[in-house]
XYZ file of C-alpha atoms in Angstrom:
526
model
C 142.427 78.236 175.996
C 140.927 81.432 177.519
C 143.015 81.631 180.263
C 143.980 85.103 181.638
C 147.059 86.861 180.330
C 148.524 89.874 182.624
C 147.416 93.174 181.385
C 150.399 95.416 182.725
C 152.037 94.104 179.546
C 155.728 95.862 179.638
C 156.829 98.685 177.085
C 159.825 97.479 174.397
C 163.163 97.022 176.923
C 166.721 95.785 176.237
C 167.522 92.441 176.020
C 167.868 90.152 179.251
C 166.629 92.485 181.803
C 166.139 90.826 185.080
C 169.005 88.988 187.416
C 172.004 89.300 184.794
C 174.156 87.330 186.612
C 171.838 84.489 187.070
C 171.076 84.485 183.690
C 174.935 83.961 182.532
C 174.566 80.632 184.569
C 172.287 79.504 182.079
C 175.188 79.601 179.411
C 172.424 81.599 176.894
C 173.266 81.804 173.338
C 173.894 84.964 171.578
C 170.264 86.742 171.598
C 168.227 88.428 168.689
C 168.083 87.645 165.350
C 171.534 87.051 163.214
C 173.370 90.438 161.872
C 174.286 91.051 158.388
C 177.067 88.559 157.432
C 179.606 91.325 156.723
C 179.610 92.801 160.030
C 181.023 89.248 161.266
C 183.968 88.124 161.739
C 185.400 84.609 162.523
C 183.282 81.143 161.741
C 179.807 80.329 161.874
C 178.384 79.845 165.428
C 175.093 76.991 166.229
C 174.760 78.100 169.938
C 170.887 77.724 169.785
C 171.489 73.960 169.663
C 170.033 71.344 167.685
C 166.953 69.074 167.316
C 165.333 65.917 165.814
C 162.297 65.300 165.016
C 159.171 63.140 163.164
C 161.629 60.021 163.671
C 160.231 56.898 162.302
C 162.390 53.644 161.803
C 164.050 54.750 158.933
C 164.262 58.623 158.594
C 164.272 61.436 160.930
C 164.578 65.301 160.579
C 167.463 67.194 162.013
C 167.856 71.065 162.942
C 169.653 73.610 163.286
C 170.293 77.321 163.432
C 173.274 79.625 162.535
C 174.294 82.828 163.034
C 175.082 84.051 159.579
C 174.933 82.178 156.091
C 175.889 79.092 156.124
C 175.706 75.513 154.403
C 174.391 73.074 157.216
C 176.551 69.604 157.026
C 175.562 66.630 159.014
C 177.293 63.619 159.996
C 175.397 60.297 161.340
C 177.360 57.334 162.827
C 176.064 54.443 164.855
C 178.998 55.284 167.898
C 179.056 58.696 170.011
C 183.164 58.155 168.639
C 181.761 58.709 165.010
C 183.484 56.101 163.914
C 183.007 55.840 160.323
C 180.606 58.712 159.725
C 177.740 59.141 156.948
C 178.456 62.558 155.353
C 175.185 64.620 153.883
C 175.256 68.054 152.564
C 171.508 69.621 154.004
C 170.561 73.327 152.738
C 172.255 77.005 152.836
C 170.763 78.615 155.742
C 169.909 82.338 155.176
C 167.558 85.336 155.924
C 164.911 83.465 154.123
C 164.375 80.944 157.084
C 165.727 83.237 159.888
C 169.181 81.200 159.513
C 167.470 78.119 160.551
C 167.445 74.694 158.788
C 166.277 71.010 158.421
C 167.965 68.158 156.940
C 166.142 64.989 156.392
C 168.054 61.825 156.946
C 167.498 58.610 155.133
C 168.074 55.164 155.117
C 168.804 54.764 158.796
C 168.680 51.430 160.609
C 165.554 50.595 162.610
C 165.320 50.242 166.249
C 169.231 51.778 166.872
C 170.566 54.787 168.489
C 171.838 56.951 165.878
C 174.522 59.544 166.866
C 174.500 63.025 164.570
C 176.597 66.294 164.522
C 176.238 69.308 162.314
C 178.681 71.644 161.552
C 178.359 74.800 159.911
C 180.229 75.947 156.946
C 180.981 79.452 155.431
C 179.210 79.306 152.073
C 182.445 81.351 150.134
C 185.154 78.983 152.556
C 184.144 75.661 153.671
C 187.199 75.609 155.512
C 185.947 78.613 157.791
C 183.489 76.058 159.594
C 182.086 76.073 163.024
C 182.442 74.026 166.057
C 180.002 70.609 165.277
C 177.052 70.319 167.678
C 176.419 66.731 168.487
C 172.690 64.913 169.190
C 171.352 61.415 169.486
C 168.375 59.369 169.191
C 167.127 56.120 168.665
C 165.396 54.873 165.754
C 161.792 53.566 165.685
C 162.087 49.582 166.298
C 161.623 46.994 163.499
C 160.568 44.700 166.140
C 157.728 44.425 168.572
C 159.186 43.110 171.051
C 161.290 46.464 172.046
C 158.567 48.484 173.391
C 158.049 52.046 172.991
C 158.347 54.617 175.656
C 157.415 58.769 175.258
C 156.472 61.854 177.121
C 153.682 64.173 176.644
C 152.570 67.857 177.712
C 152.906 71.289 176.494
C 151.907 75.364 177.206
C 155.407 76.653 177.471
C 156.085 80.168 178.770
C 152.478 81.402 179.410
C 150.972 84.005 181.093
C 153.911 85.880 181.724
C 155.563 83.250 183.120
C 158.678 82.252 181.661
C 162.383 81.721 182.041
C 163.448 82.173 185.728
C 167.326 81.697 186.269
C 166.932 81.671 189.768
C 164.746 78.844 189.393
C 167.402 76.789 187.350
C 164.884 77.963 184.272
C 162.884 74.766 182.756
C 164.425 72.609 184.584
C 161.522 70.336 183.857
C 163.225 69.339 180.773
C 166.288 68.244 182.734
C 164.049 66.042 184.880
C 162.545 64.477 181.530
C 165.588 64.168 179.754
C 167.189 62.019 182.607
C 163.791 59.421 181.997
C 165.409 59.142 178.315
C 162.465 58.903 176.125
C 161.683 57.366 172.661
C 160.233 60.905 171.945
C 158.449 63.402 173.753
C 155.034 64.618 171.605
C 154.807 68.649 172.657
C 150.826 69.287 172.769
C 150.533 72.538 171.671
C 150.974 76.526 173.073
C 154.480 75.673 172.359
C 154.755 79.566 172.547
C 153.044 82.468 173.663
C 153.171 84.924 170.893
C 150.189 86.867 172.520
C 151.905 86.760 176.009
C 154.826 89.255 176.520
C 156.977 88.798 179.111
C 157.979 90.820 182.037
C 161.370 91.202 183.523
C 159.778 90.460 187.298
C 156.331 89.668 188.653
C 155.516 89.877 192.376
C 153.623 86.665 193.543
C 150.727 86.613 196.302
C 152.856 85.990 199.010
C 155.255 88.715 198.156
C 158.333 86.748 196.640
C 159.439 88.515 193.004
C 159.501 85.930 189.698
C 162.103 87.330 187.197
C 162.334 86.411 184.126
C 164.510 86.826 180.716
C 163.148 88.763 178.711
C 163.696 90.111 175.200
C 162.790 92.210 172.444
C 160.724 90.240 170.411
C 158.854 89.280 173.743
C 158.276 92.306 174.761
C 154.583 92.594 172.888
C 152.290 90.580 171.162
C 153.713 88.954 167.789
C 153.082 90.714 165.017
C 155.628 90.382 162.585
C 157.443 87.875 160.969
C 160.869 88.743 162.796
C 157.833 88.697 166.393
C 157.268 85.233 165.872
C 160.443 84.212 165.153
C 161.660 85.512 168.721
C 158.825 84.654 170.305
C 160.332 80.441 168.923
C 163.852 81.513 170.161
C 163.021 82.560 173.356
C 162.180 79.208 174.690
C 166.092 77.719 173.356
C 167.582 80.283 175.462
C 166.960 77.650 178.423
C 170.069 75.325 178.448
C 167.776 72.563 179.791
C 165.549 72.523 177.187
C 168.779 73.279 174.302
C 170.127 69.722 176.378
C 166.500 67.798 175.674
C 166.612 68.602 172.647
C 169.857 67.256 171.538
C 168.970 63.868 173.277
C 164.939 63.546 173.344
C 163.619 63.788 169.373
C 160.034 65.487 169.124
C 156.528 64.936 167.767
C 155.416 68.664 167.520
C 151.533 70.449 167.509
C 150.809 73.433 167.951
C 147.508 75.307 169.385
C 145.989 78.937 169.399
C 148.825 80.671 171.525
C 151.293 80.018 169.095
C 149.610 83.023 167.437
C 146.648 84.776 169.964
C 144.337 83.363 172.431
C 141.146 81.121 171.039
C 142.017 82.440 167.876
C 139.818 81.043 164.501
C 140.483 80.929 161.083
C 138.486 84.435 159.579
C 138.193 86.507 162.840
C 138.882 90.152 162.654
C 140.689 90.883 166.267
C 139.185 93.572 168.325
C 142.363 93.938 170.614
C 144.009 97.178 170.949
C 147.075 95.893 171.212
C 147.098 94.392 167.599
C 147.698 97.107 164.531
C 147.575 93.942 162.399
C 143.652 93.047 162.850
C 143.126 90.021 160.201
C 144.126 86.831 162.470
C 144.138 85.013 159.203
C 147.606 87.306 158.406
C 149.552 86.515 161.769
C 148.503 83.097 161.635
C 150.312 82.508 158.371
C 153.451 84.198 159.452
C 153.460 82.321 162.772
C 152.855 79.045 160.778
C 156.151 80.316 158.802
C 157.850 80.477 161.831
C 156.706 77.184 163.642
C 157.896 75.181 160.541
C 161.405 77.309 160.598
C 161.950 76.498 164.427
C 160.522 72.743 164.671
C 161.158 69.714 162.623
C 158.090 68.928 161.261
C 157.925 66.881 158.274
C 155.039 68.239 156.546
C 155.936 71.420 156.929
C 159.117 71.280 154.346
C 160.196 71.796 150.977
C 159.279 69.045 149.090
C 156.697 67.215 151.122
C 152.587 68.782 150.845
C 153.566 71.696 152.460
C 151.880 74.177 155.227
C 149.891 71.044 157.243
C 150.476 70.383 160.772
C 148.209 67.265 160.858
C 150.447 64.199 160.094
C 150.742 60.465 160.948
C 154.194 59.826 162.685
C 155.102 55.714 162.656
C 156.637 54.288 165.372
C 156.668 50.698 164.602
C 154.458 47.937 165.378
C 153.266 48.801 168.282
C 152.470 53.029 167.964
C 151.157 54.775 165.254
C 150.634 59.285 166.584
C 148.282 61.067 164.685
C 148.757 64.773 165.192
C 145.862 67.035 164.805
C 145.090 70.300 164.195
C 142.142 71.886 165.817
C 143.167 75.733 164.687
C 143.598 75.950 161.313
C 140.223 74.331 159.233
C 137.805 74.886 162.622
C 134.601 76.784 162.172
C 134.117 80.201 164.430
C 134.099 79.848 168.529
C 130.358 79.748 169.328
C 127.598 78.880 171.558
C 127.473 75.332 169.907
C 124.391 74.333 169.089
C 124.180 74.078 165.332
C 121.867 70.797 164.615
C 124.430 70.444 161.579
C 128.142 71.592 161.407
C 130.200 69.980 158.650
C 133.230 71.654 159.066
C 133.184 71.846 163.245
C 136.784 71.835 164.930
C 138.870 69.651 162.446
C 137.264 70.711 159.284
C 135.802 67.884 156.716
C 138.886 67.556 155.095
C 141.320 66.532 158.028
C 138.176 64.325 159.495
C 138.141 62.099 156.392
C 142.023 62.116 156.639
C 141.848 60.927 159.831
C 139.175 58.560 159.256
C 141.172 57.052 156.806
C 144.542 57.191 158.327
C 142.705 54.975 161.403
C 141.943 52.623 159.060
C 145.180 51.785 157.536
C 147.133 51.462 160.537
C 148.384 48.142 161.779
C 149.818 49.765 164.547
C 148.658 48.021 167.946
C 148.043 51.294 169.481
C 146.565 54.326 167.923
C 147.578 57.588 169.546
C 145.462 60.201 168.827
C 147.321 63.522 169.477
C 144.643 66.315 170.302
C 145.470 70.097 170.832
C 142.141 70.325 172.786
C 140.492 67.987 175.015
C 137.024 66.351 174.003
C 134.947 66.350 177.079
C 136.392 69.511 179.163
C 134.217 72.721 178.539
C 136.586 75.030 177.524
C 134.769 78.620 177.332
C 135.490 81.679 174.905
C 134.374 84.528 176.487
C 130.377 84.610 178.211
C 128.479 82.466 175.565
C 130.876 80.988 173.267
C 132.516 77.890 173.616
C 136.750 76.828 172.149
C 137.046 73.262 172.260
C 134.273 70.797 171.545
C 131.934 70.595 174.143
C 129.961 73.178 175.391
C 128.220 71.692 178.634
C 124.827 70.487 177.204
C 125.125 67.325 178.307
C 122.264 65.397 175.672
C 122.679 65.085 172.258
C 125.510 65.912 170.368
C 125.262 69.430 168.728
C 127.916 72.253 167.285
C 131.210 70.620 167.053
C 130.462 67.393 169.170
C 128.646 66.177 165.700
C 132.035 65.719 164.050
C 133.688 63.554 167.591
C 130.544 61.832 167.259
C 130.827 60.763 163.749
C 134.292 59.846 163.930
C 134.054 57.717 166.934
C 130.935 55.894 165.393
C 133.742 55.501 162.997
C 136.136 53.671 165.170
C 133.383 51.521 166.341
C 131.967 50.402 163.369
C 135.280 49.602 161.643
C 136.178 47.953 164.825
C 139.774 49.912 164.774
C 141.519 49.260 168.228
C 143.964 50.915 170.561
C 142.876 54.467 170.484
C 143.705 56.769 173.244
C 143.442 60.589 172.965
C 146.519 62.754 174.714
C 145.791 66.291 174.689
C 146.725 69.466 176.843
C 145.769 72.928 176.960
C 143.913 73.478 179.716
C 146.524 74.102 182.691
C 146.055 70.804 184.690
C 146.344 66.903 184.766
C 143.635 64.603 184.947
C 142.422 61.585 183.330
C 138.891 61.216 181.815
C 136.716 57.283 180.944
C 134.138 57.634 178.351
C 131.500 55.212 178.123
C 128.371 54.939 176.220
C 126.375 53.439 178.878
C 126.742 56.818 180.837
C 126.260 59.040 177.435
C 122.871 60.451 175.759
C 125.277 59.823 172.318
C 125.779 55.869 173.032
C 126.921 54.684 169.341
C 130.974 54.758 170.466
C 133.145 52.487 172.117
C 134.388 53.024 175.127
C 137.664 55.282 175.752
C 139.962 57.329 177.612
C 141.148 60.552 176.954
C 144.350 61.919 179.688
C 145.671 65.550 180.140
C 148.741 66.849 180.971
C 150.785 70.444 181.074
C 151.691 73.003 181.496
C 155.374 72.581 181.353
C 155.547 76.297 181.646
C 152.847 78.491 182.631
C 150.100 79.636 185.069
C 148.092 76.640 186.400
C 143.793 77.059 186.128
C 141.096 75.685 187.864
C 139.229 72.666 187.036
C 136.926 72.811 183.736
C 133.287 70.879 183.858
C 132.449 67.983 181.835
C 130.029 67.863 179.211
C 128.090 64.552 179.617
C 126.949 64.295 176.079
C 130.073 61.112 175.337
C 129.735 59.718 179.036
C 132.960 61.035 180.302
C 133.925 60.719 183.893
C 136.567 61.824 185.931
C 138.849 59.420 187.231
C 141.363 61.544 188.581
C 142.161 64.974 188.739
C 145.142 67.447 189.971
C 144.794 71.259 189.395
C 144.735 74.297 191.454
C 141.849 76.764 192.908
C 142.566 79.692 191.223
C 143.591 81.514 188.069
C 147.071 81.532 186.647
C 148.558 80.093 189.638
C 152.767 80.505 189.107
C 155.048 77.557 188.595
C 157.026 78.151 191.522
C 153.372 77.464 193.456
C 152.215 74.315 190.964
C 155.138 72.232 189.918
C 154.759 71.698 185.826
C 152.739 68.450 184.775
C 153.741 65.748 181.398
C 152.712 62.454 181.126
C 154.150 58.877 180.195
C 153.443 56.196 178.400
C 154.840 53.094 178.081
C 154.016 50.217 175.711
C 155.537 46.951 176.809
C 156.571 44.716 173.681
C 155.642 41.368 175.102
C 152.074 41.788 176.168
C 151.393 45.007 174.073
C 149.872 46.809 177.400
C 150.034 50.319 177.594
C 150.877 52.135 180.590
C 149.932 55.871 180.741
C 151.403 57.937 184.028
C 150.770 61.522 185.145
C 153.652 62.818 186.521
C 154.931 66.012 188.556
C 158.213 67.913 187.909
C 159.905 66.178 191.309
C 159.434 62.932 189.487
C 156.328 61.538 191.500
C 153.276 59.675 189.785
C 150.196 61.082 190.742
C 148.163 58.311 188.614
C 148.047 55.329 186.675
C 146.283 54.027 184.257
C 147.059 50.188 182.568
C 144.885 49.725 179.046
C 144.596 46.317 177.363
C 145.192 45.833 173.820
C 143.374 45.028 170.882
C 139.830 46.570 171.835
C 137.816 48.272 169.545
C 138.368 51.887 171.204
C 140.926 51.564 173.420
C-alpha cells in the first residue's frame, strides 16, 4: 500500500536504544544474529520461541530458532504432562537458514489438541541440550460438527511504528491469544523491511512513542542478514513469542515485506537503495520469510519458493492463500482492454480456479493480500491493487477478478468470502451484480481488517465496476495516525458446525465488536 513512511529515517545505532529499562520488562531474547559457535560456551539457547503453522487434521509444521548449531528435536504428546511422548529428529540448524528450522509432523490425530516441545541439541554432544520450549494446538476436526473458529489481520510494525515497552508492546496479541483461536491467518506486511525504525517519535499532541530498535532495523533491507532482522524484530515482543506458542498460523505476505508497491521487474529509483533490481531483494526477502514462518510450500521437499497454497481445515473451511506480489504485471493506470497476466498472474489464476473446484469444503476462504474493490493508488496515475476507480467495465487487472468470479458463478462453487488487509482500516464491503456495470458474478462480500501494528490511513474510494458497497466502515481522518491514537483492528470468524453459518466480526484491540456480519451457507458466491 502507498502509505507514507517517515523520511527522518535514523542513521545505524546500537541495539535497543530507547527506555532500557522498560524494555527488560518485556523479557527480550538475546538480539542480533547468532555468533560463531566457538565463541560460545554452555548449551544451545531457543529464546526467540516457537511456532506452528499450515495445520491441517493430520500434519502441522513446527519452528524454531537457535542460537548456534544445533539438531532441532521435537516431542508431541496428546497431555501438556507429555505423557508418553512421540520422539522425531527435525534438521541441523545452521548459518544456512540463519539458525532457524521447521519440522513437519505427521500422522497426528484429527480434531485434538496436540501438545509439542523442542529441545535443542549440540550437534558434537547431544547431551549438551537446551532447555525444551513447549507449544500447543489443536488439530483440524474430522468432524463437522466441531466448528471452526480463526482470526485475521496483518501490517505489523509500519511506518515507524513499532515495539513500545511502555505500551506493554503488541499487546494485541495477548488480547487475541486469550480468544484461543483455531488459527489466526496473518494478511500480509508481516514486516516492514522498507520502514526503519526510530528509537522515539513525538506525536501531535506532544507525547514521545519509543520504540526498540535494532541494527538490522535501522535502514531499509538490503541484505540477506537485513531481512532476516527485519523477521526477528517482531519476536522480540513477548506477547507475540506467547501467541505464537499457543495460536498456529496461516501466513501471506504483501509488498512491505520487501519495499512499498513493489512489482516483479522494477528498477527502484530510491536513494536509499544501493541494491536497485527489486527482483534481487525480493528473492532474498522470500529466503527469509520461508526461514522465519512455517509455511509449507516454502520447504525442502515440497514445490518450493510459492506462497500461494490451499490450507484444509476440515469439512467446513478450506483457506486459499494468494499472492498478489510475485507473478503481478507492473503498477499502472489500468486500463489495458486485455491483461493476461494482471495481479495474480495466469498461472496462479488457473490454480486457483481449479483449487475452487475441488473443494468440498462448505466454506471457501479466499485469503487476499489486497482488497478487490478499494482503490489503492501508486503514486499520481498508477494504480496497486485491482481497481482503479473507473467504475464501468472491467479493464487492467479487474479483467482477471472478473473472469474468475464468472468462474465461481458458472461452476456454481459456494461459500466464498474474500479476507484481505493492507490498507490501514476495517470495514466490510457487499458486491452485487445488480449494482455493477460487470453483472456476470454472484453476489459476495469481501471484509478488511489491520493493522495490528502500524499507522492508521484514511478511507480509500470504491470502484463501482463489481457493485461493491460499503456496509460499514471504521478508519481515521488522516495519514499514519499512531497506534496509541487508533487501537489495532483483526477480525473473527466463526463457523458453527450444526447449521454451517458463518459469523465474521470486526473487532478492536479492547475486545469490542464494531460489526457483524452472519452469511448463509451453500450459495453460489457466498
Amino acid at each position: 500500500m502507498s502509505q507514507g513512511l517517515p523520511s527522518n529515517s535514523p542513521g545505524r545505532r546500537a541495539v535497543l536504544r530507547g527506555s532500557i529499562a522498560a524494555s527488560a520488562a518485556l523479557s527480550l531474547p538475546a538480539l542480533g544474529g547468532a555468533a560463531p559457535a566457538l565463541s560460545l560456551s554452555g548449551r544451545p539457547r531457543a529464546e526467540w520461541g516457537v511456532q506452528a503453522g499450515d495445520v491441517s487434521a493430520d500434519s502441522g509444521l513446527v519452528w524454531v530458532r537457535s542460537d548456534r548449531p544445533a539438531r532441532m528435536l521435537v516431542e508431541t504428546s496428546a497431555t501438556e504432562s507429555f505423557r508418553d511422548p512421540v520422539r522425531r529428529q527435525g534438521p541441523l540448524l545452521g548459518p544456512g537458514s540463519d539458525f532457524t528450522g521447521t519440522t513437519r509432523l505427521r500422522g497426528l490425530p484429527p480434531g485434538e489438541q496436540v501438545h509439542y516441545r523442542v529441545t535443542l541439541a549440540d550437534p558434537d554432544d547431544p547431551r549438551r541440550s537446551s532447555e525444551p520450549v513447549t507449544g500447543t494446538f489443536r488439530t483440524a476436526p474430522a468432524r463437522r460438527s466441531d466448528g471452526v473458529r480463526f482470526l485475521w489481520s496483518g501490517d505489523i510494525a509500519g511506518q515507524g511504528w513499532g515495539i513500545n515497552p511502555e505500551r506493554g508492546g503488541y499487546r494485541v496479541f495477548e488480547e487475541m491469544r486469550r480468544l484461543n483461536p483455531d488459527f489466526f491467518l496473518c494478511s500480509g506486511d508481516t514486516v516492514y523491511a522498507d520502514g526503519p525504525i526510530q528509537s522515539s517519535v513525538t506525536l501531535p499532541d506532544g507525547r514521545v512513542w519509543r520504540n526498540v530498535t535494532t541494527e538490522e532495523k535501522s535502514k531499509v533491507a538490503e541484505t540477506l542478514a537485513e531481512f532476516r532482522g527485519n523477521f526477528r524484530y517482531n519476536l522480540l515482543d513477548e506477547n507475540l513469542r506467547r501467541f505464537n506458542a499457543q495460536v498456529p498460523s496461516i501466513v501471506q505476505w504483501d509488498d512491505h515485506e520487501v519495499r512499498n508497491n513493489w512489482y516483479p521487474g522494477q528498477i527502484l529509483d530510491d536513494e536509499r537503495y544501493t541494491e536497485k533490481d527489486v527482483d534481487v531483494l525480493a528473492a532474498r526477502s522470500l529466503r527469509a520469510f520461508g526461514e522465519y514462518f512455517p509455511v509449507s510450500t516454502l520447504q525442502t521437499g515440497d514445490r518450493e519458493g510459492r506462497v500461494h497454497r490451499v490450507v484444509r481445515h476440515g469439512p467446513l473451511l478450506d483457506v486459499f492463500v494468494l499472492d498478489m506480489r510475485t507473478y503481478r504485471n507492473a503498477n499502472s493506470p489500468g486500463r489495458q482492454v486485455e491483461d493476461p497476466v494482471g495481479i495474480l498472474g495466469a498461472e496462479q489464476l488457473d490454480w486457483l480456479k481449479r483449487e475452487l473446484e475441488r473443494s468440498r469444503a462448505v466454506w471457501k476462504v479466499i485469503a487476499s493480500d489486497m482488497p478487490l474493490g478499494l482503490v489503492v493508488p501508486d503514486g499520481k496515475t498508477n494504480f496497486e491493487a485491482v481497481a482503479q476507480g473507473d467504475p464501468g467495465a472491467p479493464l487492467g487487472r479487474e479483467l482477471q477478478l472478473a473472469e474468475l468470479l464468472r468462474h465461481i458463478k458458472q461452476r456454481r462453487i459456494t461459500g466464498t468470502v474474500w479476507l484481505t488487509t493492507d490498507v490501514h482500516y476495517t470495514s466490510a464491503q457487499s458486491y452485487d451484480p445488480e449494482r455493477a456495470a460487470f453483472k456476470d458474478f454472484a453476489p459476495f462480500w469481501e471484509f478488511v481488517s489491520g493493522p495490528l501494528a502500524a499507522g492508521g490511513f484514511p478511507a480509500l474510494k470504491l470502484d463501482g465496476t463489481f457493485g461493491p458497497r460499503q456496509e460499514f466502515i471504521k478508519a481515521p481522518t488522516r495519514a499514519n495516525v499512531s497506534p496509541a491514537e487508533v487501537p489495532p483492528y483483526y477480525g473473527e470468524v466463526e463457523i458453527d458446525g450444526d447449521s454451517g453459518e458463518l459469523t465474521v466480526r470486526l473487532r478492536q484491540e479492547g475486545g469490542e465488536v464494531l460489526f457483524t456480519k452472519v452469511l448463509q451457507p451453500g450459495l453460489v458466491g457466498q
